[in-house]
Every structure is written in C-alpha cells, then in structure tokens.
Coordinates of C-alpha atoms in Angstrom, one line a residue:
M243 CA 30.5 78.7 -45.3
A244 CA 27.2 77.9 -45.2
R245 CA 26.3 81.5 -46.3
R246 CA 29.1 81.2 -49.0
R247 CA 27.4 77.9 -50.0
I248 CA 23.7 79.6 -50.0
Q249 CA 25.2 82.5 -52.0
H250 CA 26.7 80.0 -55.3
D251 CA 23.3 78.0 -54.9
H252 CA 20.6 79.8 -57.6
S253 CA 17.9 77.7 -56.2
E254 CA 14.9 79.8 -55.8
E255 CA 14.0 78.1 -52.4
A256 CA 18.0 78.3 -51.5
R257 CA 17.4 82.1 -52.9
K258 CA 14.6 82.8 -50.3
L259 CA 16.1 81.2 -47.1
F260 CA 19.2 83.3 -47.8
E261 CA 16.8 86.1 -47.7
E262 CA 15.2 85.1 -44.9
A263 CA 18.0 84.2 -42.5
V264 CA 19.3 88.0 -43.3
T265 CA 16.2 89.3 -42.2
T266 CA 16.1 87.6 -39.1
Q267 CA 19.7 89.2 -38.8
R268 CA 18.8 92.4 -39.3
K269 CA 15.8 92.0 -36.8
K270 CA 17.8 90.7 -34.2
E271 CA 20.7 93.6 -34.7
H272 CA 17.5 96.4 -34.6
E273 CA 16.2 94.8 -31.1
D274 CA 19.6 94.5 -29.8
A275 CA 20.1 98.0 -30.4
E276 CA 17.1 99.4 -29.1
I277 CA 17.5 97.3 -25.6
C278 CA 21.1 99.0 -25.7
R279 CA 20.2 102.5 -26.5
R280 CA 17.0 102.3 -23.6
R281 CA 19.3 101.4 -21.2
C282 CA 22.3 103.8 -22.6
K283 CA 19.7 106.5 -22.1
I284 CA 21.3 107.3 -25.9
T285 CA 18.3 109.3 -27.9
W286 CA 20.0 110.1 -30.9
L287 CA 20.6 106.6 -32.7
K288 CA 19.9 106.8 -36.0
E289 CA 17.0 104.6 -37.3
G290 CA 18.1 101.5 -39.2
E291 CA 22.1 101.6 -37.8
A292 CA 23.3 98.5 -36.7
P293 CA 24.6 97.9 -33.2
S294 CA 28.7 99.0 -32.3
K295 CA 31.1 97.9 -30.1
Y296 CA 30.7 101.5 -28.4
F297 CA 27.2 101.1 -27.6
F298 CA 27.7 98.2 -25.6
A299 CA 30.9 99.7 -24.5
R300 CA 28.2 102.1 -23.4
M301 CA 25.9 99.5 -21.3
K302 CA 29.0 97.9 -19.9
A303 CA 30.2 101.4 -18.4
K304 CA 26.7 102.3 -17.5
H305 CA 26.5 98.7 -15.6
A306 CA 29.8 99.2 -13.9
Q307 CA 28.6 102.6 -12.9
E308 CA 26.0 101.5 -10.9
E309 CA 27.8 98.5 -9.6
M310 CA 28.1 97.6 -5.6
T311 CA 31.0 96.4 -4.7
S312 CA 31.9 97.7 -1.2
L313 CA 30.6 99.9 1.7
E314 CA 31.6 101.6 3.9
D315 CA 30.6 101.0 7.6
S316 CA 30.4 103.5 10.7
T317 CA 33.4 103.0 11.7
G318 CA 35.5 103.2 8.5
G319 CA 35.6 99.6 8.3
L320 CA 34.9 98.2 4.5
I321 CA 31.7 95.4 4.3
Q322 CA 32.7 93.1 1.2
G323 CA 31.1 90.5 -0.8
R324 CA 27.7 90.0 -2.1
E325 CA 25.2 88.6 0.6
E326 CA 27.0 91.5 3.1
V327 CA 26.7 94.7 0.9
L328 CA 22.7 93.5 0.0
G329 CA 22.7 92.7 4.1
A330 CA 24.3 96.6 4.6
V331 CA 21.7 98.3 1.4
H332 CA 18.6 96.5 3.3
S333 CA 19.5 97.9 6.7
F334 CA 20.0 101.5 5.8
Y335 CA 16.7 101.7 4.0
E336 CA 15.2 99.8 6.3
E337 CA 16.6 102.7 9.1
L338 CA 15.8 105.1 7.1
Y339 CA 12.1 104.2 5.9
T340 CA 11.2 102.9 9.6
A341 CA 9.1 105.7 11.7
E342 CA 10.1 107.0 14.5
P343 CA 8.2 106.5 17.8
E344 CA 6.5 110.1 18.9
S345 CA 6.4 111.8 22.1
E346 CA 3.9 113.9 23.7
E347 CA 6.3 116.5 23.5
M348 CA 6.8 116.2 19.6
L349 CA 2.9 115.6 19.3
E350 CA 1.7 118.5 20.7
D351 CA 4.8 120.3 19.0
R352 CA 2.7 119.0 15.8
R353 CA -0.5 120.5 16.6
R354 CA 1.1 123.9 17.4
V355 CA 2.7 124.3 13.8
V356 CA -0.1 122.6 11.7
G357 CA -2.5 124.8 13.9
R358 CA -0.8 127.7 11.7
I359 CA -2.6 127.7 9.1
N360 CA -5.4 129.9 8.3
R361 CA -6.8 129.1 5.1
R362 CA -8.9 125.7 4.1
L363 CA -10.7 124.5 1.0
T364 CA -13.7 125.6 0.4
A365 CA -16.8 122.7 0.1
E366 CA -17.0 123.3 -3.3
Q367 CA -13.5 122.0 -4.0
N368 CA -13.7 119.3 -2.1
L369 CA -17.1 118.5 -4.4
V370 CA -14.6 118.6 -7.0
L371 CA -11.7 116.5 -5.1
E372 CA -14.2 113.6 -4.0
A373 CA -15.9 112.7 -7.8
V374 CA -14.7 110.2 -9.7
P375 CA -11.8 110.7 -12.3
S376 CA -13.5 111.3 -16.2
E377 CA -12.6 108.6 -18.4
E378 CA -10.9 111.5 -20.2
L379 CA -9.1 112.2 -17.5
I380 CA -7.9 109.2 -17.1
T381 CA -7.0 108.7 -21.0
T382 CA -5.2 112.1 -20.9
I383 CA -3.1 110.6 -17.7
V384 CA -2.0 107.4 -19.5
M385 CA -0.9 109.6 -22.8
E386 CA 1.1 112.2 -20.7
V387 CA 2.9 108.8 -19.0
P388 CA 7.0 109.7 -19.9
K389 CA 8.0 106.8 -22.5
E390 CA 11.2 104.4 -22.0
K391 CA 10.7 104.7 -18.3
S392 CA 11.9 101.6 -16.4
P393 CA 8.9 100.1 -15.2
G394 CA 8.0 98.4 -11.6
I395 CA 7.5 94.9 -10.2
D396 CA 4.5 94.6 -12.8
G397 CA 6.6 95.1 -16.0
V398 CA 4.0 97.3 -17.6
M399 CA 6.0 100.3 -19.5
A400 CA 3.9 103.6 -21.1
E401 CA 4.6 102.2 -24.4
I402 CA 2.5 99.2 -24.1
L403 CA -0.6 100.7 -22.2
K404 CA -0.3 103.4 -25.2
L405 CA -0.7 101.0 -27.8
G406 CA -2.8 98.8 -26.6
W407 CA -4.9 101.4 -24.7
E408 CA -8.0 100.7 -27.1
F409 CA -7.8 97.4 -25.5
M410 CA -7.3 97.9 -22.1
K411 CA -8.7 101.2 -21.2
D412 CA -11.8 99.7 -19.9
D413 CA -10.0 97.7 -17.1
C414 CA -7.7 100.3 -16.0
F415 CA -11.3 103.0 -15.5
L416 CA -11.9 100.2 -13.8
M417 CA -9.2 99.8 -11.7
V418 CA -9.6 103.5 -10.6
Q419 CA -12.9 103.1 -9.7
C420 CA -12.4 100.3 -7.5
F421 CA -9.6 102.6 -5.7
W422 CA -11.8 105.5 -5.5
D423 CA -14.4 103.1 -3.9
R424 CA -12.3 100.9 -1.4
K425 CA -9.4 103.6 -0.7
R426 CA -6.5 100.9 -0.8
L427 CA -4.0 99.5 -3.3
T428 CA -3.2 95.6 -3.1
R429 CA 0.0 94.8 -1.7
K430 CA 1.8 94.0 -5.1
D431 CA 0.3 97.6 -6.3
S432 CA 1.8 99.3 -3.6
K433 CA 5.3 98.0 -3.7
G434 CA 8.1 99.2 -5.2
V435 CA 11.7 99.0 -6.4
I436 CA 14.3 100.8 -5.3
K437 CA 17.2 101.5 -7.6
L438 CA 20.0 103.5 -6.6
I439 CA 21.9 106.4 -8.3
P440 CA 25.3 107.4 -7.7
K441 CA 25.3 111.1 -6.8
N442 CA 29.5 111.5 -6.9
D443 CA 32.2 109.4 -7.2
R444 CA 32.1 108.1 -3.5
K445 CA 30.0 105.3 -3.9
Q446 CA 31.2 103.2 -0.7
L447 CA 29.1 105.4 1.2
L448 CA 24.6 105.1 0.9
Q449 CA 24.7 108.3 1.2
N450 CA 26.1 109.2 -1.6
W451 CA 22.8 106.7 -3.4
R452 CA 19.7 108.6 -4.7
P453 CA 17.1 106.1 -4.1
I454 CA 14.5 105.9 -7.2
T455 CA 11.6 104.3 -6.2
L456 CA 10.3 102.4 -9.6
L457 CA 6.6 102.0 -9.1
T458 CA 3.4 99.8 -10.6
M459 CA 1.3 100.9 -13.9
T460 CA -1.6 101.3 -11.6
Y461 CA 0.3 103.2 -8.4
K462 CA 1.2 105.9 -11.3
I463 CA -1.9 106.2 -12.9
I464 CA -3.8 107.1 -9.4
A465 CA -1.0 108.9 -8.1
K466 CA -1.3 111.2 -11.0
V467 CA -4.9 111.4 -11.0
I468 CA -4.9 112.1 -7.2
A469 CA -2.3 114.9 -8.4
E470 CA -4.1 116.3 -11.3
W471 CA -7.1 116.3 -9.3
A472 CA -5.4 118.8 -6.3
Q473 CA -4.0 120.7 -9.0
T474 CA -7.4 122.1 -10.2
T475 CA -7.9 123.6 -6.6
D476 CA -6.9 127.3 -6.0
Q477 CA -3.4 126.8 -5.9
D478 CA -2.4 129.4 -3.6
V479 CA -4.3 127.8 -0.8
I480 CA -1.8 124.6 -0.8
F481 CA 1.1 125.5 -2.3
V482 CA 4.2 127.2 -2.2
K483 CA 7.5 127.6 -3.5
L484 CA 10.4 125.2 -2.7
D485 CA 13.8 126.2 -2.9
F486 CA 14.9 124.0 -0.3
M487 CA 16.1 120.7 -0.1
K488 CA 13.8 118.1 -0.3
A489 CA 13.5 116.0 2.6
Y490 CA 11.4 113.4 0.8
D491 CA 12.5 110.2 3.0
R492 CA 11.9 111.9 6.6
I493 CA 8.7 113.4 7.1
A494 CA 6.5 111.5 9.6
H495 CA 3.3 110.5 7.7
G496 CA 1.3 111.3 11.1
F497 CA 2.5 115.3 9.8
I498 CA 1.2 114.8 6.6
W499 CA -2.6 114.3 7.7
D500 CA -2.6 116.5 10.3
T501 CA -1.6 118.9 7.7
L502 CA -4.2 117.8 5.2
S503 CA -6.8 117.6 7.8
A504 CA -5.8 121.4 8.6
M505 CA -6.2 122.6 5.6
G506 CA -10.0 121.2 5.4
M507 CA -9.4 118.7 2.6
A508 CA -12.5 116.4 2.6
E509 CA -11.8 112.7 4.8
D510 CA -12.6 110.9 2.0
L511 CA -9.8 112.1 0.0
V512 CA -7.5 112.1 2.7
E513 CA -8.1 108.1 3.5
R514 CA -7.0 107.5 -0.3
I515 CA -3.7 109.7 -0.1
R516 CA -3.2 107.2 2.8
G517 CA -4.6 104.4 1.1
L518 CA -1.8 104.8 -1.8
V519 CA 1.1 105.7 1.6
I520 CA 0.1 103.5 4.0
G521 CA 1.1 99.6 4.2
G522 CA 3.4 100.7 1.1
T523 CA 6.6 98.3 0.8
S524 CA 10.0 98.2 -1.2
E525 CA 12.9 96.5 -1.9
V526 CA 16.6 97.4 -3.1
H527 CA 17.5 96.8 -7.1
I528 CA 21.7 96.7 -6.5
N529 CA 24.0 94.5 -8.8
G530 CA 21.3 91.9 -10.3
C531 CA 20.0 91.1 -6.6
F532 CA 17.3 92.3 -4.4
T533 CA 17.0 92.8 -0.6
E534 CA 14.3 91.9 1.3
D535 CA 11.5 93.9 1.3
F536 CA 10.9 96.4 4.5
K537 CA 7.9 98.7 5.2
I538 CA 7.5 102.3 4.3
G539 CA 6.6 104.1 7.6
R540 CA 7.6 107.5 6.7
G541 CA 8.6 109.7 3.8
V542 CA 7.3 110.4 0.8
R543 CA 8.2 107.9 -2.3
Q544 CA 10.7 109.7 -4.8
G545 CA 9.4 109.0 -8.3
C546 CA 5.9 108.9 -6.9
P547 CA 4.0 111.6 -9.0
L548 CA 2.1 113.1 -5.9
A549 CA 5.6 113.4 -3.8
P550 CA 6.1 116.8 -5.1
L551 CA 2.6 117.7 -4.2
L552 CA 2.5 116.2 -0.9
F553 CA 5.9 117.4 0.2
A554 CA 4.9 121.2 -0.7
M555 CA 1.7 120.6 1.2
T556 CA 3.6 119.4 3.9
T557 CA 6.2 122.2 4.6
Q558 CA 3.5 125.1 4.2
P559 CA 2.8 125.4 8.1
L560 CA 6.3 124.7 8.7
M561 CA 7.0 127.8 6.4
R562 CA 4.0 130.2 7.2
A563 CA 5.4 129.4 10.8
L564 CA 8.9 130.5 10.0
R565 CA 8.1 133.6 8.6
E566 CA 5.7 134.1 12.0
E567 CA 8.7 133.4 14.2
E568 CA 11.2 135.6 12.4
M569 CA 9.0 138.7 12.5
V570 CA 8.5 138.3 16.7
G571 CA 12.4 137.3 17.0
N572 CA 11.7 133.3 18.1
L573 CA 12.7 131.8 14.7
Q574 CA 14.8 129.0 17.1
N575 CA 11.6 128.4 18.5
I576 CA 10.3 126.7 15.6
L577 CA 13.4 125.6 14.1
D578 CA 13.3 123.0 17.1
Y579 CA 9.7 122.6 16.2
I580 CA 10.7 121.0 12.6
N581 CA 13.4 119.0 14.3
S582 CA 11.6 117.4 16.9
L583 CA 9.2 117.0 13.2
Q584 CA 11.9 114.4 12.1
T585 CA 12.8 116.3 9.1
T586 CA 16.4 116.2 8.3
Q587 CA 19.2 118.2 9.7
G588 CA 20.0 119.1 5.9
F589 CA 16.3 120.8 6.0
V590 CA 16.5 122.6 9.1
S591 CA 20.1 124.5 7.7
Q592 CA 18.8 125.6 4.5
Q593 CA 15.5 127.4 6.1
K594 CA 18.1 129.0 8.4
K595 CA 19.6 130.2 4.9
G596 CA 16.6 130.7 3.1
S597 CA 14.7 132.8 6.2
S598 CA 17.8 134.8 6.4
T599 CA 17.9 135.6 2.5
S600 CA 14.1 136.8 2.8
S601 CA 14.6 139.3 5.7
R602 CA 17.0 140.9 3.6
R603 CA 14.7 141.3 0.5

C-alpha cells in the first residue's frame, strides 16, 4: 500500500524516497544471494540475479545434511538430545587427539625406525630455512590464500585481508617476525574449530564424519610460510610420494620431532614447528553449537597448510624401513614397529598393499 501511494505521488521528494527504497531492497537481495551462494558453494550465480527459493532451499538442504541428530554408541544404542550428542562428540575427539603413553619398548622401536634415515639437510639448506621470511614472500603467500573459505575463530577471511593489505601488511610482517623470534603462537591464534563433513549417509557413526579444522589467519600464514620455506630445499631429501591413506590424526608428536631432527633440520626450525603444533586446542562445531575445548596431543590438523608436508616427512623413515625389511624378508617386523608408533590399522594395511605392489614392479 505504501509503495502504491508513493508511485501515484508525483512530487520530487516522493520519487527520491521510492528510488532509495528500491535501491536498498535490491542491495539487500544481492547480499542475501551472496551469503546463500557462499554457504551452498554455488559458483555459477550470475551477477545481478535475485535470490530465489532454489538457493535458500539449497542452503537449508546443506544445513540438514550436516545436522547430527543422533549417534550410535559402542554398544549399538542411540545417543539423542543436543547436550548428549555434543558430549559424545567431545569425548570422541578428545580421545582421538589425546596422546597415548609410550613404553620404553615403543621408544626403542621409534629410534630404530628413525635411525634408518641416511640423508640429511646440509648447512646451506638450514641457513635458508632459518632465515626470517621476506616481506615479498609473505605478501605472495597472503595473495595466494584461497578465497571463499570459512574463517577460524578470528573471523578474518582472505578477501578482507587482501582488500586491506596496504593497511594491514606491516602488522602481518611484524606478526611473522614475532613468531620467528618467540617460536610460539598465542592460545587464541593456535585454537581451531573442527567442522564435521559427512563422508556418507551413515551419519550415526562418528567415524563417518571427516574433521576439517578451521584455523586462524595468523596460523595459516605462518604454517604456509614454513611450508614454502621447506619446499625451497632439495625435495628428494625430505619428501616421498604418498599413495596410501593419510593417518593424520594418530601420528605421535614425538615421532615427528625425532624424524625432523634425524633429517638434520635446524633446531630452531624444529622448535618453530613445535610452536605451531604443541599447545594447540580445538572445539567441534556441530548443530550450531560448540563443544568444550580439548588439547591436540597427537596428529596433524586436516586444514593446516603444513600438515601434508609434515606427514610426508614423518613417513619417509617408515617407507625406507619397509623397503629394507622387505628385501631381507622381515616385512612383518617393521609392520609391528609401525603399529607401536601409534598409526592406524588402515595405514598399516595400506602399507602391506603398497609393498606387494612395489615387489611386483
């Protein structure tokens, strides 16, 4: 009715009011459409197209897909109710990321496997790795951060950082410099939010949800800086091609540090990597709520730019040990070592398959 009255009022003031109202409404529609597009991961929404029931239906369907209404416990019973489901999720991931006690026998097995590393980083390579990252490198890394990715608890998205880079770059350079000197992140910067993505329709089993950690922009930049730094060295020294399941969640942190040291990595750089990993906490976001925090006592985070490289470096002595033991017919011995190093059964079974394949080549 109000709109109809304005349309029949030919005064200049009324016309301006009507045009402002239309402009405001169109702007709101575009904003709603953009939010919907990002949440639904729709990349082909044309500029200027108004939101429709389809887009909001997609957003609603996505929320329904990621909703966790009930869980199956170890006895086959159902866990229902918001608080009960949150508690079960928290317990599951707290146990998953809690380090298991290591016996002297396990430590000896670890030393035996790590001791098989026969190539080390040179002094020249370590000088490169220890140098403070240049402003040019940091700028390049920031500009390469993928767009339209969910932010961590800091709420900083790549689009915002890139748009205001000229105003924020000095603070970013200082942040990297401070980490390089102190080798530690603040508790807030090292905190992650785990988003669960269903792998299949059997959503009542927590094993069928893939945990992706949303990290702060500070964490991602520093992790990417170290990852880029590591890749400037001779990759044949520290990386192998991986074709097996990545047991990210269960790798013992002690095994990571021992492996990096055995590769001859400078102590300061090992400490910086420890500073990223040690002391980190996470919470799980599910059904619009958050679980309580828990410590990350083992594993590397899926979503961390450094995680694939850490995993590759850590598996190098295992792969070398497999090849050597297979040559002398003692493959089962090293598989037992891998089990004792707290990797998953799936990882071990994949090694058996990979070894059988390589022996046929």
